[in-house]
Coordinates of C-alpha atoms in Angstrom, one line a residue:
Chain A
G275 CA 46.9 14.3 115.3
A276 CA 47.6 13.9 119.1
G277 CA 51.1 15.6 118.5
V278 CA 53.5 17.3 116.3
S279 CA 54.7 13.9 114.0
Q280 CA 58.3 13.6 113.0
T281 CA 59.3 11.3 110.3
P282 CA 62.0 9.4 109.7
S283 CA 62.9 9.4 113.6
N284 CA 66.5 8.5 112.6
K285 CA 68.3 9.0 109.2
V286 CA 71.7 8.3 108.4
T287 CA 73.3 9.3 105.0
E288 CA 76.6 10.0 103.5
K289 CA 78.1 13.5 102.8
G290 CA 77.0 14.7 99.8
K291 CA 73.4 13.2 99.6
Y292 CA 70.1 14.7 99.6
V293 CA 67.7 14.1 102.3
E294 CA 64.1 15.2 103.1
L295 CA 62.5 14.9 106.7
R296 CA 59.2 15.3 107.1
C297 CA 56.7 17.0 109.6
D298 CA 53.2 16.6 110.2
P299 CA 51.6 19.2 112.8
I300 CA 49.0 19.3 115.4
S301 CA 45.5 19.6 113.7
G302 CA 44.4 22.8 113.4
H303 CA 47.9 24.5 113.7
T304 CA 48.1 27.3 111.2
A305 CA 51.9 28.3 112.4
L306 CA 54.8 25.7 111.7
Y307 CA 58.8 25.7 112.6
W308 CA 61.7 23.8 111.9
Y309 CA 64.7 23.8 114.3
R310 CA 67.8 22.5 114.8
Q311 CA 69.8 20.9 117.9
S312 CA 73.3 20.0 118.0
L313 CA 74.8 17.8 120.6
G314 CA 74.8 19.9 124.1
Q315 CA 73.3 23.2 122.7
G316 CA 69.7 24.4 122.5
P317 CA 67.7 24.4 119.8
E318 CA 67.9 26.7 116.9
F319 CA 65.8 28.6 114.7
L320 CA 65.6 27.7 111.3
I321 CA 62.2 28.9 109.3
Y322 CA 58.5 29.7 110.3
F323 CA 55.6 29.0 108.1
Q324 CA 52.4 30.6 108.9
G325 CA 50.1 28.9 106.5
T326 CA 51.7 27.6 103.1
G327 CA 54.1 30.8 103.0
A328 CA 57.6 30.9 104.6
A329 CA 57.0 34.3 106.8
D330 CA 60.7 33.8 108.1
D331 CA 63.7 31.8 106.6
S332 CA 66.4 34.1 108.3
G333 CA 67.6 30.9 110.0
L334 CA 68.6 28.4 107.1
P335 CA 72.3 28.5 107.2
N336 CA 72.7 28.4 103.3
D337 CA 71.0 27.5 100.4
R338 CA 71.3 23.8 100.5
F339 CA 68.1 24.1 103.2
F340 CA 65.1 24.6 101.9
A341 CA 61.5 23.8 103.2
V342 CA 58.1 23.7 101.8
R343 CA 54.4 23.6 103.3
P344 CA 52.3 23.1 100.0
E345 CA 48.9 22.5 101.8
G346 CA 49.7 24.3 104.7
S347 CA 49.6 21.3 106.9
V348 CA 52.5 18.5 106.3
S349 CA 55.9 20.2 105.9
T350 CA 58.9 18.7 104.5
L351 CA 62.6 20.1 105.2
K352 CA 65.0 19.5 102.3
I353 CA 68.8 19.4 102.7
Q354 CA 71.1 19.1 99.6
R355 CA 74.6 18.0 99.5
T356 CA 74.5 17.1 102.9
E357 CA 77.8 18.0 105.0
R358 CA 79.1 16.3 108.0
G359 CA 77.8 19.5 110.1
D360 CA 74.8 19.0 109.1
S361 CA 74.6 16.3 111.7
A362 CA 71.6 17.4 114.5
V363 CA 68.3 16.8 115.6
Y364 CA 65.8 18.5 113.2
L365 CA 63.0 19.7 115.7
C366 CA 59.6 20.6 114.2
A367 CA 57.3 22.3 116.5
S368 CA 53.5 23.9 115.9
S369 CA 51.3 26.1 117.5
R370 CA 47.9 28.4 116.9
G371 CA 48.5 31.6 115.1
Q372 CA 52.0 33.0 116.0
G373 CA 52.3 31.0 119.0
N374 CA 54.1 33.5 121.1
G375 CA 56.7 30.8 122.2
E376 CA 54.1 28.2 123.0
L377 CA 55.1 25.8 120.7
F378 CA 54.3 22.2 120.2
F379 CA 57.5 20.5 119.6
G380 CA 57.9 17.2 117.9
E381 CA 60.6 14.3 118.7
G382 CA 62.7 15.0 116.2
S383 CA 64.4 13.7 113.1
R384 CA 67.8 12.6 113.9
L385 CA 70.3 13.1 111.0
T386 CA 73.7 11.6 111.1
V387 CA 75.8 12.7 108.2
L388 CA 79.0 10.3 107.9
Chain B
Q272 CA 78.9 36.2 124.3
K273 CA 75.5 34.3 123.1
E274 CA 72.3 36.3 123.7
V275 CA 71.0 34.0 126.5
E276 CA 73.3 32.4 128.9
Q277 CA 72.6 29.2 131.2
D278 CA 74.6 27.0 133.3
P279 CA 74.9 23.4 131.6
G280 CA 75.1 21.9 135.0
P281 CA 74.9 19.0 135.6
L282 CA 72.8 19.9 138.9
S283 CA 72.4 16.7 141.3
V284 CA 69.5 17.1 143.9
P285 CA 68.3 14.7 146.4
E286 CA 64.3 13.6 146.1
G287 CA 62.3 16.7 148.1
A288 CA 64.7 19.3 147.4
I289 CA 64.3 22.9 146.2
V290 CA 65.6 23.4 142.5
S291 CA 66.6 26.6 141.3
L292 CA 67.3 27.2 137.5
N293 CA 68.6 30.4 135.9
C294 CA 69.4 32.3 132.8
T295 CA 70.6 35.7 131.9
Y296 CA 70.0 37.2 128.7
S297 CA 71.3 40.4 127.0
N298 CA 68.8 41.8 124.5
S299 CA 66.5 44.3 126.1
A300 CA 63.8 43.4 123.6
F301 CA 63.1 40.0 124.7
Q302 CA 59.3 39.9 126.1
Y303 CA 58.1 36.3 126.0
F304 CA 59.9 34.2 128.3
M305 CA 59.8 30.4 128.3
W306 CA 61.0 27.2 130.3
Y307 CA 61.3 23.9 128.4
R308 CA 61.4 20.3 129.9
Q309 CA 63.1 17.9 127.3
Y310 CA 63.8 14.2 128.2
S311 CA 66.5 12.1 126.7
R312 CA 65.9 11.6 122.9
K313 CA 62.8 13.5 123.0
G314 CA 61.5 17.2 121.6
P315 CA 61.0 20.2 124.1
E316 CA 57.8 20.3 126.2
L317 CA 56.4 23.7 127.5
L318 CA 56.4 24.1 131.0
M319 CA 56.1 27.7 131.9
Y320 CA 55.4 30.7 130.0
T321 CA 55.8 34.5 131.2
Y322 CA 54.9 37.9 129.5
S323 CA 57.3 40.2 130.6
S324 CA 57.9 40.5 134.2
G325 CA 56.7 39.0 137.2
N326 CA 56.5 35.7 138.5
K327 CA 54.0 32.7 137.9
E328 CA 53.2 29.5 139.8
D329 CA 52.0 26.2 138.4
G330 CA 51.5 23.6 141.0
R331 CA 55.5 22.8 142.2
F332 CA 56.8 25.1 139.3
T333 CA 57.4 28.6 139.8
A334 CA 59.2 31.4 136.8
Q335 CA 60.3 34.5 137.9
V336 CA 61.5 37.0 135.6
D337 CA 63.4 40.6 136.6
K338 CA 63.8 42.0 133.4
S339 CA 65.8 44.8 134.7
S340 CA 68.3 42.4 135.7
K341 CA 68.0 40.6 132.3
Y342 CA 67.6 37.4 134.7
I343 CA 64.9 34.5 134.7
S344 CA 64.4 31.5 137.0
L345 CA 62.8 28.5 137.1
F346 CA 61.6 27.0 140.9
I347 CA 60.7 23.3 141.3
R348 CA 59.5 22.4 144.8
D349 CA 59.3 18.9 145.9
S350 CA 61.7 17.8 143.0
Q351 CA 60.8 14.1 141.9
P352 CA 63.2 11.9 140.0
S353 CA 60.7 12.2 137.1
D354 CA 61.8 15.5 137.0
S355 CA 65.4 14.8 135.6
A356 CA 65.8 16.2 132.6
T357 CA 67.5 19.1 130.9
Y358 CA 65.6 22.5 131.0
L359 CA 65.8 25.0 128.6
C360 CA 65.1 28.3 129.1
A361 CA 64.0 30.2 126.0
M362 CA 62.7 33.9 125.1
S363 CA 61.7 36.2 122.1
A364 CA 61.0 39.8 121.2
G365 CA 57.9 41.4 120.5
D366 CA 58.3 42.1 116.6
S367 CA 59.5 37.9 116.1
S368 CA 57.9 36.2 119.3
Y369 CA 58.0 33.1 116.9
K370 CA 61.7 33.0 116.7
L371 CA 63.0 31.6 120.3
I372 CA 66.2 32.0 121.2
F373 CA 67.0 29.2 123.7
G374 CA 69.5 28.4 126.5
S375 CA 72.0 25.6 126.2
G376 CA 69.9 23.9 128.8
T377 CA 70.9 23.0 132.5
R378 CA 70.5 19.3 133.2
L379 CA 69.3 18.1 136.0
L380 CA 69.3 15.0 138.2
V381 CA 66.8 14.2 140.9
R382 CA 68.4 11.1 143.1
P383 CA 65.6 8.7 145.0

């Protein structure tokens, strides 16, 4: 596609529920990233995929967070037992190769946990 | 103390002014330096990318990196109301260049 596509753009859920956020990267981009941005802050790294495998998941805050990219294209970020502190904008980005900082971001999925 | 420090602003300037945005950092391993622009409720958009020290110019934008002072700058000449946005600096180290460390962003308002 023309750009990185993320769905849903907005998600409101209740504490304790399960949430899935989807990312469709730019066609041909092998690297995919998830970042999280809280209000008034810069994005924070969560996980980096090169192809189908998670090359670095050191930014995932705890084991309630998990991400997959089974066919090396679309990725899903999964959050179990959501907490109010998980409320943020979840940004997906993609790049050719490792990117070295030249990332193309989607518009984000705004998650609100009530 | 955060690895990357950035004044949150807001910074308000008249149209046509020269804007200077800055970040300081503490990690001497950073080698890649970026400036992203983020409009309200949109994703960050890469503006400038610099490897190591030096200057880079692209149209009205100039990025400077001073690794000896751990200080980076973005200059915007002839600022326009459409430049009103949040500007995020970001940087990464050579061994994990995909892991960007962002500043908290400076909000810029260019008044017509």
